Amino acid sequence: MRNSALATKINYLVKKNNMDSSFPKTIFIQAAGPCNSACAFCSRGKDYQVFDLADHRRRFENNLYPYIAKAETLALTGSGEFLLLPEAIDILDFFDNTFPGVEKFFATNGSSLTLPICEKIVNGKSRYTIHVSLHASNPVLHKAITRMDNFHKILEQVNYLIQSRKDNARPRVNLIFVATTLNIDDLPNFVRLASDLHADKIVCYYNYIYIPAQKYLSCFFKQELTNKMFDEAEALAHKLNIQLGLPPRFGQKKYPKVDTCREPFNQIMLNSEGHILPCDASEDCHEKLSDGKDLMEIWNSEYYQKLRSSLVNGTASCFAHCLRANPACVNDFSAHVIHRGSNKEIDVLWGDNF
């Protein structure tokens, strides 16, 4: 079906379903691709289904795409680099032309930001936000973290993308720094690099621990140094007039209170099989978008209703381990460990002695 005909069909479904404001504002599609790196903190397993546009349309065109048309943001991001897929340009074309008014978001390690990809993003109909996962300010540290030997090539491509954009907001380019014990003392230099590249923002996260081998990558084990580097980076970012987003510091006397985590109220995530997650830090959700189920059945399901109620009344289990819902839990080791999937025994393996 041509994009124009599909857009007409989607508009019909929107009207037929009487959509109002009570639907996800952000829809995450897990667009996984081949991976050319081996990051020390990676969660990717050996068997990962890469994104297939034709299959995705066959599965979800009727029960998902009308809601994408009404969303504010479409995130096309998953494990690996979907921009390395042979059909990457076609994927960008399809979502750009079918949902031109919906802002697009994706993450990349920067290696796949080739000239054709950059030109497609800059000259497309949509507004993009791109997260470039770099994690280091120099090639030696970058290689130690990602196992890639292409640091300078990535910088060239990111620089080209930023210099080619037509205005300061199209696209927005943020540099991502996953803070670990390997790179935390490099954060101030990373701020300098982001400023030199004229990136829009630096976004810093703590790494999540997925397997026992990743345990001592956690900044939980270098709390004093982490706080010091955050302070230095924050002061430098202010001086250089660049935005810096930091996770909560360790050991503070007072933490900001989050009224209510908004993610289960605003967004929904699904993989290529239609399995649903409210967010990347949530515990298991057994809802699945299938041929016989409309997205709103899940959005208004008992699971989502209970999760939202528990967030409002303060009883949600994620308060114990999600920094976005409860910044104070940064001081609890459990907040640095992923809590969904088949790895529930991960805390038990380590016990209480760290």
Coordinates of N, CA, C and O in Angstrom, one line a residue, residues 102-166:
V102 N 4.5 13.7 13.4 CA 4.9 13.1 14.7 C 6.5 13.2 14.8 O 7.2 12.8 13.9
E103 N 6.9 13.8 15.9 CA 8.4 13.9 16.1 C 9.0 12.5 16.2 O 8.4 11.6 16.8
K104 N 10.2 12.3 15.6 CA 10.8 11.0 15.6 C 12.1 11.0 16.5 O 12.7 12.1 16.7
F105 N 12.3 9.9 17.2 CA 13.5 9.8 18.1 C 14.1 8.4 17.8 O 13.5 7.4 17.5
F106 N 15.5 8.4 17.8 CA 16.2 7.2 17.8 C 17.6 7.4 18.4 O 18.1 8.5 18.5
A107 N 18.1 6.2 18.8 CA 19.5 6.2 19.4 C 20.4 5.5 18.5 O 20.0 4.5 17.8
T108 N 21.7 5.9 18.5 CA 22.7 5.2 17.6 C 24.0 5.4 18.3 O 24.3 6.3 19.0
N109 N 25.0 4.5 17.9 CA 26.3 4.7 18.4 C 27.1 5.6 17.5 O 28.3 5.9 17.8
G110 N 26.5 6.1 16.5 CA 27.1 7.1 15.6 C 27.7 6.6 14.4 O 27.9 7.3 13.4
S111 N 28.1 5.3 14.4 CA 28.8 4.7 13.3 C 27.9 4.6 12.0 O 28.4 4.6 10.9
S112 N 26.6 4.6 12.2 CA 25.7 4.4 11.0 C 25.2 5.8 10.5 O 24.3 5.8 9.6
L113 N 25.7 6.9 11.0 CA 25.2 8.2 10.5 C 26.0 8.5 9.3 O 26.8 9.5 9.2
T114 N 25.8 7.7 8.2 CA 26.5 8.0 7.0 C 25.9 9.2 6.3 O 24.9 9.7 6.6
L115 N 26.5 9.6 5.2 CA 26.1 10.8 4.4 C 24.6 10.6 4.0 O 23.8 11.5 4.2
P116 N 24.2 9.5 3.3 CA 22.8 9.4 2.9 C 21.8 9.4 4.1 O 20.8 10.0 4.0
I117 N 22.2 8.8 5.2 CA 21.3 8.8 6.4 C 21.2 10.3 6.9 O 20.1 10.7 7.2
C118 N 22.3 11.0 7.0 CA 22.3 12.3 7.5 C 21.4 13.2 6.6 O 20.6 14.0 7.1
E119 N 21.6 13.1 5.3 CA 20.8 13.9 4.4 C 19.3 13.6 4.5 O 18.5 14.5 4.4
K120 N 19.0 12.3 4.6 CA 17.6 11.9 4.8 C 17.0 12.5 6.0 O 15.8 13.0 6.0
I121 N 17.7 12.5 7.1 CA 17.2 13.1 8.4 C 17.1 14.6 8.3 O 16.0 15.2 8.7
V122 N 18.0 15.3 7.7 CA 18.0 16.7 7.6 C 16.9 17.2 6.7 O 16.3 18.2 6.9
N123 N 16.8 16.5 5.5 CA 15.8 17.0 4.5 C 14.5 16.3 4.6 O 13.6 16.6 3.7
G124 N 14.2 15.5 5.6 CA 12.9 14.8 5.7 C 11.9 15.8 6.2 O 12.1 16.9 6.5
K125 N 10.6 15.2 6.3 CA 9.5 16.0 6.7 C 9.4 16.2 8.2 O 8.7 17.1 8.7
S126 N 10.0 15.3 8.9 CA 9.8 15.2 10.4 C 10.9 15.9 11.2 O 12.0 16.1 10.7
R127 N 10.6 16.2 12.4 CA 11.5 16.7 13.3 C 12.1 15.5 14.1 O 11.4 14.7 14.6
Y128 N 13.4 15.5 14.2 CA 14.1 14.3 14.8 C 14.8 14.8 16.1 O 15.4 15.9 16.2
T129 N 14.9 13.9 17.1 CA 15.9 14.0 18.2 C 16.7 12.7 18.1 O 16.2 11.6 18.1
I130 N 18.0 12.9 18.1 CA 18.9 11.7 17.9 C 19.9 11.7 19.2 O 20.5 12.7 19.5
H131 N 19.9 10.5 19.8 CA 20.8 10.3 20.9 C 22.0 9.5 20.4 O 21.9 8.4 19.9
V132 N 23.2 10.1 20.4 CA 24.4 9.5 20.0 C 25.2 8.9 21.2 O 25.7 9.7 22.0
S133 N 25.2 7.6 21.3 CA 25.8 7.0 22.5 C 27.3 6.9 22.3 O 27.8 6.0 21.5
L134 N 28.0 7.8 22.9 CA 29.5 7.9 22.7 C 30.3 7.4 23.9 O 31.3 6.7 23.8
H135 N 30.0 8.0 25.1 CA 30.5 7.5 26.4 C 31.9 7.8 26.7 O 32.4 7.4 27.8
A136 N 32.6 8.5 25.8 CA 34.1 8.8 26.0 C 34.5 10.0 25.2 O 33.9 10.3 24.2
S137 N 35.5 10.7 25.7 CA 36.0 11.9 25.0 C 37.2 11.6 24.1 O 37.7 12.5 23.4
N138 N 37.7 10.4 24.1 CA 38.9 10.0 23.4 C 38.8 8.6 22.8 O 38.1 7.8 23.3
P139 N 39.6 8.3 21.8 CA 39.5 7.0 21.1 C 39.9 5.8 21.9 O 39.4 4.7 21.8
V140 N 40.9 6.0 22.8 CA 41.4 4.9 23.6 C 40.3 4.4 24.6 O 39.9 3.2 24.7
L141 N 39.6 5.4 25.3 CA 38.6 5.0 26.2 C 37.3 4.5 25.5 O 36.7 3.6 25.9
H142 N 37.0 5.2 24.4 CA 35.9 4.7 23.6 C 36.0 3.3 23.1 O 35.1 2.5 23.2
K143 N 37.2 2.9 22.7 CA 37.5 1.5 22.3 C 37.4 0.6 23.4 O 36.8 -0.5 23.3
A144 N 37.9 1.0 24.6 CA 37.8 0.1 25.8 C 36.3 -0.2 26.2 O 36.0 -1.3 26.7
I145 N 35.5 0.8 26.0 CA 34.1 0.6 26.4 C 33.2 0.0 25.3 O 32.4 -0.9 25.6
T146 N 33.4 0.3 24.1 CA 32.6 -0.1 23.0 C 33.2 -1.2 22.1 O 32.5 -1.9 21.3
R147 N 34.5 -1.4 22.2 CA 35.3 -2.4 21.4 C 35.2 -2.0 19.9 O 35.5 -2.8 19.0
M148 N 35.0 -0.7 19.7 CA 35.0 -0.2 18.3 C 36.3 0.7 18.1 O 36.7 1.4 19.0
D149 N 36.8 0.7 16.9 CA 38.0 1.5 16.6 C 37.7 2.6 15.6 O 38.4 2.7 14.6
N150 N 36.6 3.3 15.8 CA 36.2 4.2 14.8 C 35.7 5.6 15.4 O 34.9 6.3 14.9
F151 N 36.4 5.9 16.5 CA 36.0 7.1 17.2 C 36.0 8.4 16.4 O 35.0 9.2 16.3
H152 N 37.1 8.6 15.6 CA 37.2 9.8 14.9 C 36.3 9.9 13.7 O 35.7 10.9 13.3
K153 N 36.0 8.7 13.1 CA 35.0 8.6 12.0 C 33.6 9.0 12.5 O 32.9 9.7 11.9
I154 N 33.3 8.5 13.7 CA 32.0 8.9 14.3 C 31.9 10.4 14.6 O 30.9 11.0 14.3
L155 N 33.0 11.0 15.1 CA 32.9 12.4 15.3 C 32.7 13.2 14.0 O 32.0 14.2 14.0
E156 N 33.4 12.7 13.0 CA 33.2 13.4 11.7 C 31.8 13.3 11.2 O 31.2 14.3 10.7
Q157 N 31.1 12.2 11.4 CA 29.8 12.0 11.0 C 28.8 12.8 11.8 O 27.9 13.5 11.3
V158 N 29.0 12.9 13.1 CA 28.2 13.7 14.0 C 28.3 15.1 13.7 O 27.4 15.9 13.6
N159 N 29.6 15.5 13.5 CA 29.9 16.9 13.1 C 29.2 17.3 11.8 O 28.6 18.4 11.7
Y160 N 29.2 16.4 10.8 CA 28.5 16.7 9.6 C 27.0 16.9 9.7 O 26.4 17.8 9.2
L161 N 26.4 16.0 10.5 CA 25.0 16.1 10.8 C 24.6 17.4 11.4 O 23.7 18.0 11.0
I162 N 25.4 17.8 12.4 CA 25.1 19.0 13.2 C 25.3 20.2 12.3 O 24.5 21.2 12.2
Q163 N 26.4 20.2 11.5 CA 26.7 21.4 10.6 C 25.7 21.4 9.4 O 25.5 22.5 8.9
S164 N 25.1 20.3 9.1 CA 24.2 20.3 7.9 C 22.8 20.7 8.2 O 22.0 21.0 7.3
R165 N 22.4 20.7 9.5 CA 21.0 21.0 9.8 C 20.6 22.4 9.5 O 21.4 23.3 9.5
K166 N 19.3 22.6 9.2 CA 18.8 23.8 8.6 C 18.5 24.8 9.7 O 18.5 26.0 9.5

